[in-house]
mmCIF file of C-alpha atoms in Angstrom:
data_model
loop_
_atom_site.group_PDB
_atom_site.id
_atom_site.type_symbol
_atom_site.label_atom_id
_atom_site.label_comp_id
_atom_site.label_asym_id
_atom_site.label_seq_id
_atom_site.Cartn_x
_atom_site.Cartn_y
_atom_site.Cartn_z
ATOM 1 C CA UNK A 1 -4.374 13.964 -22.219
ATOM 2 C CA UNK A 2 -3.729 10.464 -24.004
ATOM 3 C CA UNK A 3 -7.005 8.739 -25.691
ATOM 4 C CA UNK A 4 -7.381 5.438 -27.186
ATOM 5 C CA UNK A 5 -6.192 2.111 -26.137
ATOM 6 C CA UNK A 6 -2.472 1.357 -26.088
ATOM 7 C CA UNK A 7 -0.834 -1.509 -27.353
ATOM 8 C CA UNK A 8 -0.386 -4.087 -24.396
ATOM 9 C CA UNK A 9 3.603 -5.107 -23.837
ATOM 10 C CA UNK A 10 4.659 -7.829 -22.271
ATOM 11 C CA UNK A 11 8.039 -7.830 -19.636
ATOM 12 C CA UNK A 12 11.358 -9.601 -20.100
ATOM 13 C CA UNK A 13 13.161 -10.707 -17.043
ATOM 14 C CA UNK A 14 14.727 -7.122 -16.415
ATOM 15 C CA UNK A 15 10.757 -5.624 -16.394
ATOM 16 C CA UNK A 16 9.886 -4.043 -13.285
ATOM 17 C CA UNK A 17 7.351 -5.724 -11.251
ATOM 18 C CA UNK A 18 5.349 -2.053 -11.169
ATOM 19 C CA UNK A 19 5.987 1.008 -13.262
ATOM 20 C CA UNK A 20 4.236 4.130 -12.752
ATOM 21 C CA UNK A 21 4.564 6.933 -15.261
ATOM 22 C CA UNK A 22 3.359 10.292 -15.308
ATOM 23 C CA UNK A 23 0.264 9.801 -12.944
ATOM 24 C CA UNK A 24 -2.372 12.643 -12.620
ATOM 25 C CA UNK A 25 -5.940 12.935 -11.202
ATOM 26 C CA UNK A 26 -8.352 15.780 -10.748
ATOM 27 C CA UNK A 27 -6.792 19.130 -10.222
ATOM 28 C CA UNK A 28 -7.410 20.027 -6.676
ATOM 29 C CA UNK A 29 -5.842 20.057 -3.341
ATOM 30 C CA UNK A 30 -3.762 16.887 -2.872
ATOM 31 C CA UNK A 31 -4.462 15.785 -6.326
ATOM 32 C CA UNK A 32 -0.882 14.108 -8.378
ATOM 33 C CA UNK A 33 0.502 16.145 -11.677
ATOM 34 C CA UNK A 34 2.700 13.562 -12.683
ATOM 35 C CA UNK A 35 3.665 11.014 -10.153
ATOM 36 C CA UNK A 36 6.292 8.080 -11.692
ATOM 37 C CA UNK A 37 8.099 5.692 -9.891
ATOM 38 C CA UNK A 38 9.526 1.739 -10.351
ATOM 39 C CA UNK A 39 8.890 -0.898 -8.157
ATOM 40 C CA UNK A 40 10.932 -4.498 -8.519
ATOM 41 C CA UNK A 41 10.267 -8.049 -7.347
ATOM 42 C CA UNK A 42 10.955 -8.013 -3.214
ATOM 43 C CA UNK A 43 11.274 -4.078 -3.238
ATOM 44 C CA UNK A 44 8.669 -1.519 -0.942
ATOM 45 C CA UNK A 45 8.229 2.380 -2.047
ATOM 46 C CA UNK A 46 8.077 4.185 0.753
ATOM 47 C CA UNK A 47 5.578 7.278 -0.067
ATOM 48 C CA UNK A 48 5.627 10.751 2.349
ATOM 49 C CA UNK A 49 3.626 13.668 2.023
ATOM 50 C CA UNK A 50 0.878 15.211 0.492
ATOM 51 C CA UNK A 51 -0.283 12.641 -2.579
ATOM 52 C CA UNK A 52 0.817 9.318 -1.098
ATOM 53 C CA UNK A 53 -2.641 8.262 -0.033
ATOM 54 C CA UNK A 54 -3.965 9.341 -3.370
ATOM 55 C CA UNK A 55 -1.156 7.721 -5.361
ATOM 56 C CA UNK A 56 -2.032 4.000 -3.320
ATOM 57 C CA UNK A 57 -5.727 4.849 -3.691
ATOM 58 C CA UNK A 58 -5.029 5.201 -7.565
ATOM 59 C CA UNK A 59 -3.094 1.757 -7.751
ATOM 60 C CA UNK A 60 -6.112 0.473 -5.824
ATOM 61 C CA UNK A 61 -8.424 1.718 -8.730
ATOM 62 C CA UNK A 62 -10.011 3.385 -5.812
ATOM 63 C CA UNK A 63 -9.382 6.727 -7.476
ATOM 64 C CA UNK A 64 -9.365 7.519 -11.178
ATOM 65 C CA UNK A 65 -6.526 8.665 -13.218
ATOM 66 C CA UNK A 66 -6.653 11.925 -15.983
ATOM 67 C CA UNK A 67 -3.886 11.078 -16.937
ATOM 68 C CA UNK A 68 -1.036 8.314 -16.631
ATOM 69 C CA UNK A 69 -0.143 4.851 -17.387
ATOM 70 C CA UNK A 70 0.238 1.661 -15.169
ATOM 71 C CA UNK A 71 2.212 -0.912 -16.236
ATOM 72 C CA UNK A 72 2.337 -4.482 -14.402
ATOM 73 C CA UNK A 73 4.879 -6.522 -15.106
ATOM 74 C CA UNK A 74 5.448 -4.426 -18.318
ATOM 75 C CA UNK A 75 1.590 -4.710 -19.448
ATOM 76 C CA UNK A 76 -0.575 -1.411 -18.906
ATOM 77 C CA UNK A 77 -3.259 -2.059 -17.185
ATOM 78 C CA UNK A 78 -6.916 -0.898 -17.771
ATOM 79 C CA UNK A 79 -7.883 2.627 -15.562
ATOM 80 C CA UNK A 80 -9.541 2.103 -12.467
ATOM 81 C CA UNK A 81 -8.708 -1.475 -12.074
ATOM 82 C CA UNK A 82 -6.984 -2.527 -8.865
ATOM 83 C CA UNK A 83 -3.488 -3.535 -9.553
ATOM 84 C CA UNK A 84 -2.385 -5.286 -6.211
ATOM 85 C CA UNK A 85 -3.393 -6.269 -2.590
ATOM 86 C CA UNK A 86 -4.999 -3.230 -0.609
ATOM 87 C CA UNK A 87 -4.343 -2.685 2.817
ATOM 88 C CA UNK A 88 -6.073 0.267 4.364
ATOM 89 C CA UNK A 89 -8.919 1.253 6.610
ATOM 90 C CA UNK A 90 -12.039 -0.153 6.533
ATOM 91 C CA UNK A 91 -14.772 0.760 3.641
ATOM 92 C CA UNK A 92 -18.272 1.789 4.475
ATOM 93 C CA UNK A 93 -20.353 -1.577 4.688
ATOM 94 C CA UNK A 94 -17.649 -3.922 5.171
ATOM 95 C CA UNK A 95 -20.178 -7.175 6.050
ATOM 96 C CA UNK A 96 -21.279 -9.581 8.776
ATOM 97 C CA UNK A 97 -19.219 -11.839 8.021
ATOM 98 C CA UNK A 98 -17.352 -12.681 11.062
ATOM 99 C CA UNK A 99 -13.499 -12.383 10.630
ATOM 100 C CA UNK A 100 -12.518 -15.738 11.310
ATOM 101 C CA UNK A 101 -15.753 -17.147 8.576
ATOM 102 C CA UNK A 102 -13.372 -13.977 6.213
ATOM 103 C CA UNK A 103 -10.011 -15.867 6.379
ATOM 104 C CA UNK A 104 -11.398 -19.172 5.868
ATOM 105 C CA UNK A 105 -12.791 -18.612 2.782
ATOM 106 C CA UNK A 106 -10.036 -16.221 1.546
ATOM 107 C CA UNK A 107 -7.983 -20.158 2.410
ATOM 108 C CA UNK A 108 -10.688 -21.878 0.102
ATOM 109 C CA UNK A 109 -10.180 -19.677 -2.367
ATOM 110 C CA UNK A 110 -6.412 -21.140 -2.860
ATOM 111 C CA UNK A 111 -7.127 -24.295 -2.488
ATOM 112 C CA UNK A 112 -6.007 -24.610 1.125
ATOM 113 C CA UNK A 113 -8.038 -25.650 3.935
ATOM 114 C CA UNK A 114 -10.060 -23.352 6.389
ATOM 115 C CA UNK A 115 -7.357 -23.968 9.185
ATOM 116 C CA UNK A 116 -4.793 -21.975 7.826
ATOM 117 C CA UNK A 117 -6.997 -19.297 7.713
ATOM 118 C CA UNK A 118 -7.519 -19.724 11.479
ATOM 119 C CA UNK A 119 -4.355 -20.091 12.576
ATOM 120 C CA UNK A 120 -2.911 -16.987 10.624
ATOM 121 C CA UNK A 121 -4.389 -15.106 13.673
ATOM 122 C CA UNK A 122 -1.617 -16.468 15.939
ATOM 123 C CA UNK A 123 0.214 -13.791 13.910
ATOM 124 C CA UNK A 124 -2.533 -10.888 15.507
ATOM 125 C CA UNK A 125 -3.706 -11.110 18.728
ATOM 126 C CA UNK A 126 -5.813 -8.556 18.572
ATOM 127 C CA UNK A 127 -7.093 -9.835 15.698
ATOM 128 C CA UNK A 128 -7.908 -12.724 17.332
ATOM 129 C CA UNK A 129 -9.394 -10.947 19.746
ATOM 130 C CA UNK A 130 -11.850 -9.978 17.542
ATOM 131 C CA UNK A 131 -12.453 -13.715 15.203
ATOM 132 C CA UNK A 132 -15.747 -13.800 15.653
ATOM 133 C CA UNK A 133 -16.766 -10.383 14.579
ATOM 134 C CA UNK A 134 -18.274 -8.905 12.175
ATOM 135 C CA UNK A 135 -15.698 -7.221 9.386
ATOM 136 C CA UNK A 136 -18.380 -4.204 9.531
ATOM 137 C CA UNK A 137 -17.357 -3.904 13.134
ATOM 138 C CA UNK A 138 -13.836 -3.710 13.255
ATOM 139 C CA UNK A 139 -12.447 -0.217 13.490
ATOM 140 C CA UNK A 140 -9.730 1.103 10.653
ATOM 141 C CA UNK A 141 -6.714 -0.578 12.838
ATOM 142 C CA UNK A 142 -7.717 -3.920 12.822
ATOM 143 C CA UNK A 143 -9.488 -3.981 9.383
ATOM 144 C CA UNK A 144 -5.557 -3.238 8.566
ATOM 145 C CA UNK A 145 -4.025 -6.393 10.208
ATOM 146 C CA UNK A 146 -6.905 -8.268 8.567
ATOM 147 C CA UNK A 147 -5.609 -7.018 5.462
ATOM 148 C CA UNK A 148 -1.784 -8.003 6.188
ATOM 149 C CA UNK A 149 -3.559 -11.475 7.637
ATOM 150 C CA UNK A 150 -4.829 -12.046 4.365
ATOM 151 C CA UNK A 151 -1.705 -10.917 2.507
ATOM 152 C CA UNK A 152 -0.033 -13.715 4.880
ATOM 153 C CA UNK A 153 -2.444 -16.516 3.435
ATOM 154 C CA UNK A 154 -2.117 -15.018 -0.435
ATOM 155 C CA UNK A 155 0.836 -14.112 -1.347
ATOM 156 C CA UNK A 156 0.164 -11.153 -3.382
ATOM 157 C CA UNK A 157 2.701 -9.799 -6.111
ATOM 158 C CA UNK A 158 2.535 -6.493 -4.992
ATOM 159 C CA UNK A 159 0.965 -4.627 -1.523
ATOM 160 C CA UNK A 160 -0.721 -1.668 -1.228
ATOM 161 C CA UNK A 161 -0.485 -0.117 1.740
ATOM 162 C CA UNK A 162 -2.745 2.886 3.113
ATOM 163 C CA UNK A 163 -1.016 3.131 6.098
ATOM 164 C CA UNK A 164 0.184 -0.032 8.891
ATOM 165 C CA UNK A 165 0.331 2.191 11.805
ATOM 166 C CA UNK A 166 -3.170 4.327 12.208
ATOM 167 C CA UNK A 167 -5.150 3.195 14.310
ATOM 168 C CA UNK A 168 -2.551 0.978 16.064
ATOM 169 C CA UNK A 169 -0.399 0.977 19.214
ATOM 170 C CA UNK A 170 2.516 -1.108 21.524
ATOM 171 C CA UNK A 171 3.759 -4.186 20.031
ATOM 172 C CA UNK A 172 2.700 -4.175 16.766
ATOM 173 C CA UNK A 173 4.333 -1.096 15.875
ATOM 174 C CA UNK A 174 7.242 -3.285 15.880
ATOM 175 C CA UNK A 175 5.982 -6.174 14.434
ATOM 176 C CA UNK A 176 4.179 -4.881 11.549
ATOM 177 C CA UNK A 177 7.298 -4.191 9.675
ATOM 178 C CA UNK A 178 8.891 -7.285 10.258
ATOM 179 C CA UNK A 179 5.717 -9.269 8.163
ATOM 180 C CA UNK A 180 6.064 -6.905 5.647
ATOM 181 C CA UNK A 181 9.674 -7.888 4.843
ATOM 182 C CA UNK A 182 9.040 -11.339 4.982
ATOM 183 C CA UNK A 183 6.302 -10.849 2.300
ATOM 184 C CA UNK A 184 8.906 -8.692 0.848
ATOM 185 C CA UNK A 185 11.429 -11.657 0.902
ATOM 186 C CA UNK A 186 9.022 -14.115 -0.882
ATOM 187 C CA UNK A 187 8.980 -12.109 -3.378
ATOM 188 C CA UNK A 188 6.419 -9.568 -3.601
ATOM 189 C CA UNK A 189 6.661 -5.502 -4.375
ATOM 190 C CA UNK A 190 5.125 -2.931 -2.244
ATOM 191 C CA UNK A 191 3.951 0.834 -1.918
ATOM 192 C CA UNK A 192 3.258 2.484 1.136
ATOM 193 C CA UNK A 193 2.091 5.463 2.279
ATOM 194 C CA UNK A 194 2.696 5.814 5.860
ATOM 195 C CA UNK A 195 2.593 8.405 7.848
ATOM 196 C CA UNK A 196 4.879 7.643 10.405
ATOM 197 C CA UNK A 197 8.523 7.977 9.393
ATOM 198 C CA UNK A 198 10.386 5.604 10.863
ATOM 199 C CA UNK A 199 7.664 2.865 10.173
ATOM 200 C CA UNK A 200 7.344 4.142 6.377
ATOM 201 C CA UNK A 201 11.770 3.977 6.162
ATOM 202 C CA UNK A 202 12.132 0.629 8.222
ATOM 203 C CA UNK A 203 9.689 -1.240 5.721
ATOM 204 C CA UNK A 204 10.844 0.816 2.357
ATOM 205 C CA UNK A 205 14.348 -0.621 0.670
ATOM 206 C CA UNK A 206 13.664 2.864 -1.050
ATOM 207 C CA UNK A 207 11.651 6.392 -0.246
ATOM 208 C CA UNK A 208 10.257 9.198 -2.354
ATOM 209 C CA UNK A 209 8.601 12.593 -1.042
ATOM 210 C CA UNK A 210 5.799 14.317 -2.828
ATOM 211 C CA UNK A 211 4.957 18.161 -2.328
ATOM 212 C CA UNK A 212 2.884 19.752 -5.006
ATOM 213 C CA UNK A 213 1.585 16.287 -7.159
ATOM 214 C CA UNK A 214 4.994 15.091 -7.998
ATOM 215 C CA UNK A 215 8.272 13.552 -6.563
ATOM 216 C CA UNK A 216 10.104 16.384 -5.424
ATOM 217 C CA UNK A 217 13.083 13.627 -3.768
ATOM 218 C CA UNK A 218 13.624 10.022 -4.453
ATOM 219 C CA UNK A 219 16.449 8.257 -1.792
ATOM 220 C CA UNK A 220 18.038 5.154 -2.227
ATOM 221 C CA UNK A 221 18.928 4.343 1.417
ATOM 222 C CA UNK A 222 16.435 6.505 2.960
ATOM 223 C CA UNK A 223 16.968 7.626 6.981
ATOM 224 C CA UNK A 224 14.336 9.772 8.853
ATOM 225 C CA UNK A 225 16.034 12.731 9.110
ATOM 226 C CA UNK A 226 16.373 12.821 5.809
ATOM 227 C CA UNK A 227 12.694 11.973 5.050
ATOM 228 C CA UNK A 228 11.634 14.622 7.550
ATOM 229 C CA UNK A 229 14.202 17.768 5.965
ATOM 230 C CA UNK A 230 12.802 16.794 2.518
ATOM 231 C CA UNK A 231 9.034 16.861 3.788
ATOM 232 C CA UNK A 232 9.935 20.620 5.182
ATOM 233 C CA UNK A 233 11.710 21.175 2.143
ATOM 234 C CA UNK A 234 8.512 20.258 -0.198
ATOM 235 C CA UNK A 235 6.204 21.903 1.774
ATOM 236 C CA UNK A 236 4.624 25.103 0.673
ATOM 237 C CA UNK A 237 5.630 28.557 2.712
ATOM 238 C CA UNK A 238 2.903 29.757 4.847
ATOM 239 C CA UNK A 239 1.061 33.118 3.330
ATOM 240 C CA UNK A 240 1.856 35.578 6.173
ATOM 241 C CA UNK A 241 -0.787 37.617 7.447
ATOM 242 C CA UNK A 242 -0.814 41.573 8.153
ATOM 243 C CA UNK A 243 0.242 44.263 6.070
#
């Protein structure tokens, strides 16, 4: 295990937007043993299998490293600090804020006005549905598109996806996707962990599968069927019962 402070380095133009080397938490079930991967400027990193939550989580500094390095933009970053935009379910105690009051100050906070905020919601009907209640109220699919809402008004560097499709049905199944790319397009880097294949391979220009804490397959122009033999191919064989 490393100790001490490393020096921090600073990226040249060929510097990934996100480097992740040799990550590693706890050891129990579901926990990484050396997770890397590279992530560039308008790229997504499709994640399947066992570890992808946890590797997002991690990136989120929602769950600590024991070992590992994350470099942004060729700087490590401190452990446990949140390294991009998190999309995800909704945390325990999420506020009365209403949704709508949520946006418009998330447009303050660049410098916009609150309308912006407001009219994102065109983008999320359901969402809109639901603009004047409280975040604490909203179940884990629409705390999700209030997390790619606010991702529309920001502009993040990188997105952190804990799933687009739980909790969600119809229309945006289709849609979600598509506003991912065009973040994608302006610019910013992604990792996802999605659980549906098709989803996870129609966002992510590339795909890796995990099985036992690590990248056991990394694919370029990744296709489902391919996802879906290299998930069976990663996963552990059953222990068989009987004599």
């Amino acid at each position: 295990m490393r100790s001490g402070p490393r020096p921090t380095r600073t990226g040249g133009p060929g510097t990934p937007l996100l480097e992740v080397r040799d990550l590693a938490t706890a050891p129990e079930p579901g926990g990484l043993r050396g997770v890397g991967f590279q992530v560039g400027r308008g790229e997504a990193i499709a994640l399947f299998g066992p570890g992808a939550r946890t590797v997002v989580a991690v990136l989120a500094g929602r769950v600590p490293l024991s070992d590992g390095a994350v470099l942004l933009q060729g700087a490590e970053q401190p452990r446990g600090i949140g390294v991009g935009h998190y999309v995800g379910p909704a945390p325990a105690g999420a506020g009365t804020r209403t949704v709508e009051e949520h946006l418009a100050a998330r447009a303050r906070l660049r410098g916009d006005e609150p309308r912006p905020g407001a009219s994102v919601l065109d983008v999320f009907p359901m969402l809109r549905a639901r603009a004047r209640s409280p975040l604490g109220a909203l179940t884990d699919g629409e705390y999700r598109l209030l997390g790619l809402a606010e991702a529309l008004l920001s502009r993040p560097r990188l997105l952190l996806i804990d799933g687009l499709t739980p909790g969600l049905a119809g229309p945006h199944l289709e849609t979600l996707p598509v506003l991912v790319r065009r973040l994608l397009k302006a610019g910013a880097g992604a990792v996802i962990a999605e659980p549906v294949i098709s989803v996870g391979v129609a966002v992510g220009t590339r795909a890796c599968v995990l099985g036992d804490g690590r990248v056991t397959a990394e694919f370029t122009a990744p296709r489902p069927a391919r996802i879906a033999e290299s998930l069976r191919s990663a996963r552990p064989p059953m222990s068989q019962a009987g004599p």
